[in-house]
């Protein structure tokens, strides 16, 4: 699966993988867990406002900083390590990142958690966004361990984030902000990209 793969194929794969993740964290206990492809895509479309490209109308920078700090503290406790963070990205719809060092994981790569300024969307990646075709590829290569993924997803959900599988964010973007994005954009460009 690569950039430009039809949305239905990528989303179906992402949702199938998401079902595995949700079972590991007791789905149903948090309203932010999105259950299916249609709900995830509907959420992305709902958050997409071409008049507010870099952040949503209701964006609260202080709340975003607090949320990232709480998730970081939880991951540092869960992985028994110090996690580097990048905050308040300029000219980007991504607020920040949390980097869990590879040495603290069961896989061979570091875990990168990207949090958007939109709806507290979050994506979990092995090494860097786009370094693998997606989560399944990272599992197959040994870069990411399912137990580590479940741990990160649980922390994100606990602090109000909506986790979107990387595979879904690689779907072609076709929303109303299209004229403002370069080239052949994907959903990741819209909610985690640079403007």
PDB file of C-alpha atoms in Angstrom:
ATOM      1  CA  UNK A   1       0.000   0.000   0.000  1.00  0.00           C
ATOM      2  CA  UNK A   2       1.446   3.313  -1.009  1.00  0.00           C
ATOM      3  CA  UNK A   3       0.514   6.953  -1.383  1.00  0.00           C
ATOM      4  CA  UNK A   4      -2.440   7.165  -3.715  1.00  0.00           C
ATOM      5  CA  UNK A   5      -3.948   3.786  -2.867  1.00  0.00           C
ATOM      6  CA  UNK A   6      -7.748   4.027  -2.960  1.00  0.00           C
ATOM      7  CA  UNK A   7      -9.204   5.273   0.303  1.00  0.00           C
ATOM      8  CA  UNK A   8     -11.507   2.285   0.703  1.00  0.00           C
ATOM      9  CA  UNK A   9      -8.600  -0.199   0.613  1.00  0.00           C
ATOM     10  CA  UNK A  10      -6.417   1.748   3.043  1.00  0.00           C
ATOM     11  CA  UNK A  11      -9.279   2.576   5.378  1.00  0.00           C
ATOM     12  CA  UNK A  12     -10.504  -1.024   5.451  1.00  0.00           C
ATOM     13  CA  UNK A  13      -6.989  -2.185   6.387  1.00  0.00           C
ATOM     14  CA  UNK A  14      -6.688   0.554   9.016  1.00  0.00           C
ATOM     15  CA  UNK A  15     -10.036  -0.326  10.544  1.00  0.00           C
ATOM     16  CA  UNK A  16      -9.158  -4.041  10.651  1.00  0.00           C
ATOM     17  CA  UNK A  17      -5.923  -3.220  12.447  1.00  0.00           C
ATOM     18  CA  UNK A  18      -7.739  -0.756  14.673  1.00  0.00           C
ATOM     19  CA  UNK A  19     -10.071  -3.516  15.836  1.00  0.00           C
ATOM     20  CA  UNK A  20      -7.046  -5.381  17.200  1.00  0.00           C
ATOM     21  CA  UNK A  21      -5.819  -2.277  19.024  1.00  0.00           C
ATOM     22  CA  UNK A  22      -9.216  -1.529  20.554  1.00  0.00           C
ATOM     23  CA  UNK A  23      -9.605  -5.054  21.934  1.00  0.00           C
ATOM     24  CA  UNK A  24      -6.309  -4.572  23.748  1.00  0.00           C
ATOM     25  CA  UNK A  25      -7.537  -1.410  25.492  1.00  0.00           C
ATOM     26  CA  UNK A  26     -11.090  -2.411  26.405  1.00  0.00           C
ATOM     27  CA  UNK A  27     -13.034  -0.560  23.748  1.00  0.00           C
ATOM     28  CA  UNK A  28     -16.263   1.067  24.769  1.00  0.00           C
ATOM     29  CA  UNK A  29     -14.923   2.764  27.875  1.00  0.00           C
ATOM     30  CA  UNK A  30     -14.118   5.985  26.073  1.00  0.00           C
ATOM     31  CA  UNK A  31     -16.309   7.958  23.701  1.00  0.00           C
ATOM     32  CA  UNK A  32     -13.285   9.071  21.637  1.00  0.00           C
ATOM     33  CA  UNK A  33     -12.716   5.585  20.202  1.00  0.00           C
ATOM     34  CA  UNK A  34     -14.006   5.612  16.644  1.00  0.00           C
ATOM     35  CA  UNK A  35     -15.356   2.247  15.590  1.00  0.00           C
ATOM     36  CA  UNK A  36     -15.363   2.145  11.808  1.00  0.00           C
ATOM     37  CA  UNK A  37     -14.112   3.559   8.528  1.00  0.00           C
ATOM     38  CA  UNK A  38     -17.178   5.702   7.948  1.00  0.00           C
ATOM     39  CA  UNK A  39     -16.941   7.292  11.405  1.00  0.00           C
ATOM     40  CA  UNK A  40     -13.227   8.051  11.027  1.00  0.00           C
ATOM     41  CA  UNK A  41     -13.685   9.640   7.612  1.00  0.00           C
ATOM     42  CA  UNK A  42     -16.746  11.559   8.830  1.00  0.00           C
ATOM     43  CA  UNK A  43     -14.696  12.923  11.732  1.00  0.00           C
ATOM     44  CA  UNK A  44     -11.897  14.055   9.409  1.00  0.00           C
ATOM     45  CA  UNK A  45     -14.411  15.765   7.129  1.00  0.00           C
ATOM     46  CA  UNK A  46     -16.172  17.408  10.086  1.00  0.00           C
ATOM     47  CA  UNK A  47     -12.901  18.904  11.328  1.00  0.00           C
ATOM     48  CA  UNK A  48     -11.881  20.154   7.864  1.00  0.00           C
ATOM     49  CA  UNK A  49     -12.604  23.873   7.508  1.00  0.00           C
ATOM     50  CA  UNK A  50     -10.825  25.671   4.637  1.00  0.00           C
ATOM     51  CA  UNK A  51     -11.087  28.986   6.491  1.00  0.00           C
ATOM     52  CA  UNK A  52      -9.047  27.556   9.366  1.00  0.00           C
ATOM     53  CA  UNK A  53      -6.133  25.642   7.834  1.00  0.00           C
ATOM     54  CA  UNK A  54      -3.480  25.751  10.545  1.00  0.00           C
ATOM     55  CA  UNK A  55      -5.745  25.362  13.579  1.00  0.00           C
ATOM     56  CA  UNK A  56      -9.492  25.193  14.223  1.00  0.00           C
ATOM     57  CA  UNK A  57     -11.587  28.173  15.221  1.00  0.00           C
ATOM     58  CA  UNK A  58     -11.820  26.872  18.806  1.00  0.00           C
ATOM     59  CA  UNK A  59      -8.086  26.140  19.152  1.00  0.00           C
ATOM     60  CA  UNK A  60      -6.651  26.612  22.647  1.00  0.00           C
ATOM     61  CA  UNK A  61      -2.841  26.575  22.591  1.00  0.00           C
ATOM     62  CA  UNK A  62      -2.582  26.273  26.385  1.00  0.00           C
ATOM     63  CA  UNK A  63      -4.931  23.258  26.438  1.00  0.00           C
ATOM     64  CA  UNK A  64      -2.939  21.623  23.613  1.00  0.00           C
ATOM     65  CA  UNK A  65       0.307  22.128  25.551  1.00  0.00           C
ATOM     66  CA  UNK A  66      -1.249  20.681  28.704  1.00  0.00           C
ATOM     67  CA  UNK A  67      -2.605  17.662  26.842  1.00  0.00           C
ATOM     68  CA  UNK A  68       0.771  16.917  25.223  1.00  0.00           C
ATOM     69  CA  UNK A  69       2.508  17.262  28.609  1.00  0.00           C
ATOM     70  CA  UNK A  70       0.068  14.838  30.259  1.00  0.00           C
ATOM     71  CA  UNK A  71       0.418  12.257  27.484  1.00  0.00           C
ATOM     72  CA  UNK A  72       4.211  12.620  27.603  1.00  0.00           C
ATOM     73  CA  UNK A  73       4.286  12.080  31.378  1.00  0.00           C
ATOM     74  CA  UNK A  74       2.108   8.987  31.029  1.00  0.00           C
ATOM     75  CA  UNK A  75       4.301   7.516  28.279  1.00  0.00           C
ATOM     76  CA  UNK A  76       7.449   8.251  30.289  1.00  0.00           C
ATOM     77  CA  UNK A  77       5.955   6.323  33.209  1.00  0.00           C
ATOM     78  CA  UNK A  78       4.658   3.476  31.029  1.00  0.00           C
ATOM     79  CA  UNK A  79       7.950   3.024  29.149  1.00  0.00           C
ATOM     80  CA  UNK A  80      10.209   3.934  32.122  1.00  0.00           C
ATOM     81  CA  UNK A  81      12.184   6.414  30.037  1.00  0.00           C
ATOM     82  CA  UNK A  82      12.479  10.071  29.171  1.00  0.00           C
ATOM     83  CA  UNK A  83      10.633  11.060  25.982  1.00  0.00           C
ATOM     84  CA  UNK A  84      11.694  14.000  23.844  1.00  0.00           C
ATOM     85  CA  UNK A  85       8.932  16.324  22.675  1.00  0.00           C
ATOM     86  CA  UNK A  86       8.490  18.848  19.912  1.00  0.00           C
ATOM     87  CA  UNK A  87       5.835  21.484  20.653  1.00  0.00           C
ATOM     88  CA  UNK A  88       3.893  24.262  19.002  1.00  0.00           C
ATOM     89  CA  UNK A  89       4.959  23.566  15.413  1.00  0.00           C
ATOM     90  CA  UNK A  90       4.836  26.773  13.367  1.00  0.00           C
ATOM     91  CA  UNK A  91       2.951  26.994  10.059  1.00  0.00           C
ATOM     92  CA  UNK A  92       1.653  23.468  10.616  1.00  0.00           C
ATOM     93  CA  UNK A  93      -1.616  21.835  11.573  1.00  0.00           C
ATOM     94  CA  UNK A  94       0.395  19.475  13.797  1.00  0.00           C
ATOM     95  CA  UNK A  95       0.754  20.732  17.375  1.00  0.00           C
ATOM     96  CA  UNK A  96       3.601  18.505  18.467  1.00  0.00           C
ATOM     97  CA  UNK A  97       5.298  15.135  18.739  1.00  0.00           C
ATOM     98  CA  UNK A  98       6.368  12.747  21.447  1.00  0.00           C
ATOM     99  CA  UNK A  99       9.373  10.523  20.753  1.00  0.00           C
ATOM    100  CA  UNK A 100       9.654   7.244  22.686  1.00  0.00           C
ATOM    101  CA  UNK A 101      13.237   5.950  22.262  1.00  0.00           C
ATOM    102  CA  UNK A 102      13.653   2.572  20.568  1.00  0.00           C
ATOM    103  CA  UNK A 103      15.649   1.293  23.555  1.00  0.00           C
ATOM    104  CA  UNK A 104      12.525   1.548  25.731  1.00  0.00           C
ATOM    105  CA  UNK A 105      10.274  -0.379  23.317  1.00  0.00           C
ATOM    106  CA  UNK A 106       9.870  -4.026  22.410  1.00  0.00           C
ATOM    107  CA  UNK A 107      10.397  -3.178  18.729  1.00  0.00           C
ATOM    108  CA  UNK A 108      13.470  -2.023  16.850  1.00  0.00           C
ATOM    109  CA  UNK A 109      12.325   1.541  16.099  1.00  0.00           C
ATOM    110  CA  UNK A 110      11.388   4.531  18.182  1.00  0.00           C
ATOM    111  CA  UNK A 111       7.702   5.358  18.495  1.00  0.00           C
ATOM    112  CA  UNK A 112       6.638   8.773  17.233  1.00  0.00           C
ATOM    113  CA  UNK A 113       3.298  10.165  18.380  1.00  0.00           C
ATOM    114  CA  UNK A 114       2.036  13.145  16.369  1.00  0.00           C
ATOM    115  CA  UNK A 115      -0.806  15.252  17.782  1.00  0.00           C
ATOM    116  CA  UNK A 116      -2.787  17.584  15.533  1.00  0.00           C
ATOM    117  CA  UNK A 117      -4.219  20.966  16.452  1.00  0.00           C
ATOM    118  CA  UNK A 118      -7.531  19.645  15.109  1.00  0.00           C
ATOM    119  CA  UNK A 119      -9.775  17.699  17.447  1.00  0.00           C
ATOM    120  CA  UNK A 120      -6.783  16.257  19.260  1.00  0.00           C
ATOM    121  CA  UNK A 121      -6.256  13.823  16.395  1.00  0.00           C
ATOM    122  CA  UNK A 122      -3.205  11.649  16.970  1.00  0.00           C
ATOM    123  CA  UNK A 123      -1.249   9.186  14.874  1.00  0.00           C
ATOM    124  CA  UNK A 124       1.240   6.612  16.146  1.00  0.00           C
ATOM    125  CA  UNK A 125       4.173   5.733  13.873  1.00  0.00           C
ATOM    126  CA  UNK A 126       7.280   3.586  13.983  1.00  0.00           C
ATOM    127  CA  UNK A 127      10.469   5.657  13.500  1.00  0.00           C
ATOM    128  CA  UNK A 128       8.773   8.602  11.692  1.00  0.00           C
ATOM    129  CA  UNK A 129       5.509   9.220   9.843  1.00  0.00           C
ATOM    130  CA  UNK A 130       5.768   7.445   6.501  1.00  0.00           C
ATOM    131  CA  UNK A 131       8.845   5.390   7.424  1.00  0.00           C
ATOM    132  CA  UNK A 132       6.695   2.267   6.980  1.00  0.00           C
ATOM    133  CA  UNK A 133       3.667   1.688   4.766  1.00  0.00           C
ATOM    134  CA  UNK A 134       1.674   1.547   7.968  1.00  0.00           C
ATOM    135  CA  UNK A 135       1.298  -0.238  11.246  1.00  0.00           C
ATOM    136  CA  UNK A 136       1.060  -3.747   9.802  1.00  0.00           C
ATOM    137  CA  UNK A 137       4.286  -3.205   7.872  1.00  0.00           C
ATOM    138  CA  UNK A 138       5.983  -1.953  11.058  1.00  0.00           C
ATOM    139  CA  UNK A 139       4.714  -5.046  12.923  1.00  0.00           C
ATOM    140  CA  UNK A 140       5.990  -7.362  10.166  1.00  0.00           C
ATOM    141  CA  UNK A 141       9.417  -5.698  10.152  1.00  0.00           C
ATOM    142  CA  UNK A 142       9.652  -5.908  13.954  1.00  0.00           C
ATOM    143  CA  UNK A 143       9.877  -2.131  14.235  1.00  0.00           C
ATOM    144  CA  UNK A 144       6.706  -1.824  16.314  1.00  0.00           C
ATOM    145  CA  UNK A 145       5.288  -4.234  18.877  1.00  0.00           C
ATOM    146  CA  UNK A 146       1.485  -4.564  19.268  1.00  0.00           C
ATOM    147  CA  UNK A 147       1.733  -4.305  23.073  1.00  0.00           C
ATOM    148  CA  UNK A 148       3.665  -1.033  22.776  1.00  0.00           C
ATOM    149  CA  UNK A 149       1.117   0.290  20.302  1.00  0.00           C
ATOM    150  CA  UNK A 150      -1.737  -0.584  22.670  1.00  0.00           C
ATOM    151  CA  UNK A 151       0.072   1.158  25.546  1.00  0.00           C
ATOM    152  CA  UNK A 152       0.502   4.370  23.528  1.00  0.00           C
ATOM    153  CA  UNK A 153      -3.043   4.302  22.209  1.00  0.00           C
ATOM    154  CA  UNK A 154      -4.427   3.806  25.720  1.00  0.00           C
ATOM    155  CA  UNK A 155      -2.481   6.840  27.000  1.00  0.00           C
ATOM    156  CA  UNK A 156      -3.692   9.015  24.124  1.00  0.00           C
ATOM    157  CA  UNK A 157      -7.317   8.047  24.596  1.00  0.00           C
ATOM    158  CA  UNK A 158      -7.108   8.579  28.364  1.00  0.00           C
ATOM    159  CA  UNK A 159      -6.142  12.209  27.773  1.00  0.00           C
ATOM    160  CA  UNK A 160      -8.770  12.940  25.134  1.00  0.00           C
ATOM    161  CA  UNK A 161      -7.049  12.187  21.837  1.00  0.00           C
ATOM    162  CA  UNK A 162      -8.678  10.447  18.891  1.00  0.00           C
ATOM    163  CA  UNK A 163      -6.220   7.966  17.401  1.00  0.00           C
ATOM    164  CA  UNK A 164      -6.299   7.741  13.603  1.00  0.00           C
ATOM    165  CA  UNK A 165      -4.382   4.864  11.970  1.00  0.00           C
ATOM    166  CA  UNK A 166      -1.502   5.988   9.775  1.00  0.00           C
ATOM    167  CA  UNK A 167      -2.932   3.964   6.887  1.00  0.00           C
ATOM    168  CA  UNK A 168      -6.112   6.034   6.857  1.00  0.00           C
ATOM    169  CA  UNK A 169      -4.155   9.295   6.833  1.00  0.00           C
ATOM    170  CA  UNK A 170      -2.369   8.084   3.676  1.00  0.00           C
ATOM    171  CA  UNK A 171      -5.640   8.134   1.726  1.00  0.00           C
ATOM    172  CA  UNK A 172      -5.968  10.759  -0.998  1.00  0.00           C
ATOM    173  CA  UNK A 173      -7.370  14.010   0.372  1.00  0.00           C
ATOM    174  CA  UNK A 174     -10.479  15.310  -1.386  1.00  0.00           C
ATOM    175  CA  UNK A 175     -11.884  17.837   1.086  1.00  0.00           C
ATOM    176  CA  UNK A 176     -12.708  21.542   0.781  1.00  0.00           C
ATOM    177  CA  UNK A 177      -9.182  22.708   1.663  1.00  0.00           C
ATOM    178  CA  UNK A 178      -7.760  21.082  -1.492  1.00  0.00           C
ATOM    179  CA  UNK A 179      -6.945  24.412  -3.230  1.00  0.00           C
ATOM    180  CA  UNK A 180      -4.626  25.307  -0.327  1.00  0.00           C
ATOM    181  CA  UNK A 181      -2.598  22.088  -0.355  1.00  0.00           C
ATOM    182  CA  UNK A 182       0.300  21.304  -2.703  1.00  0.00           C
ATOM    183  CA  UNK A 183       0.672  18.445  -5.151  1.00  0.00           C
ATOM    184  CA  UNK A 184      -1.465  15.377  -4.592  1.00  0.00           C
ATOM    185  CA  UNK A 185      -2.267  15.713  -0.885  1.00  0.00           C
ATOM    186  CA  UNK A 186      -3.279  13.007   1.541  1.00  0.00           C
ATOM    187  CA  UNK A 187      -5.265  13.369   4.781  1.00  0.00           C
ATOM    188  CA  UNK A 188      -2.009  13.531   6.766  1.00  0.00           C
ATOM    189  CA  UNK A 189      -1.087  16.682   4.824  1.00  0.00           C
ATOM    190  CA  UNK A 190      -4.326  18.318   5.942  1.00  0.00           C
ATOM    191  CA  UNK A 191      -4.147  17.546   9.673  1.00  0.00           C
ATOM    192  CA  UNK A 192      -0.413  17.086  10.290  1.00  0.00           C
ATOM    193  CA  UNK A 193       1.159  19.021   7.407  1.00  0.00           C
ATOM    194  CA  UNK A 194       2.931  22.330   6.887  1.00  0.00           C
ATOM    195  CA  UNK A 195       1.260  25.344   5.266  1.00  0.00           C
TER     196      UNK A 195
END
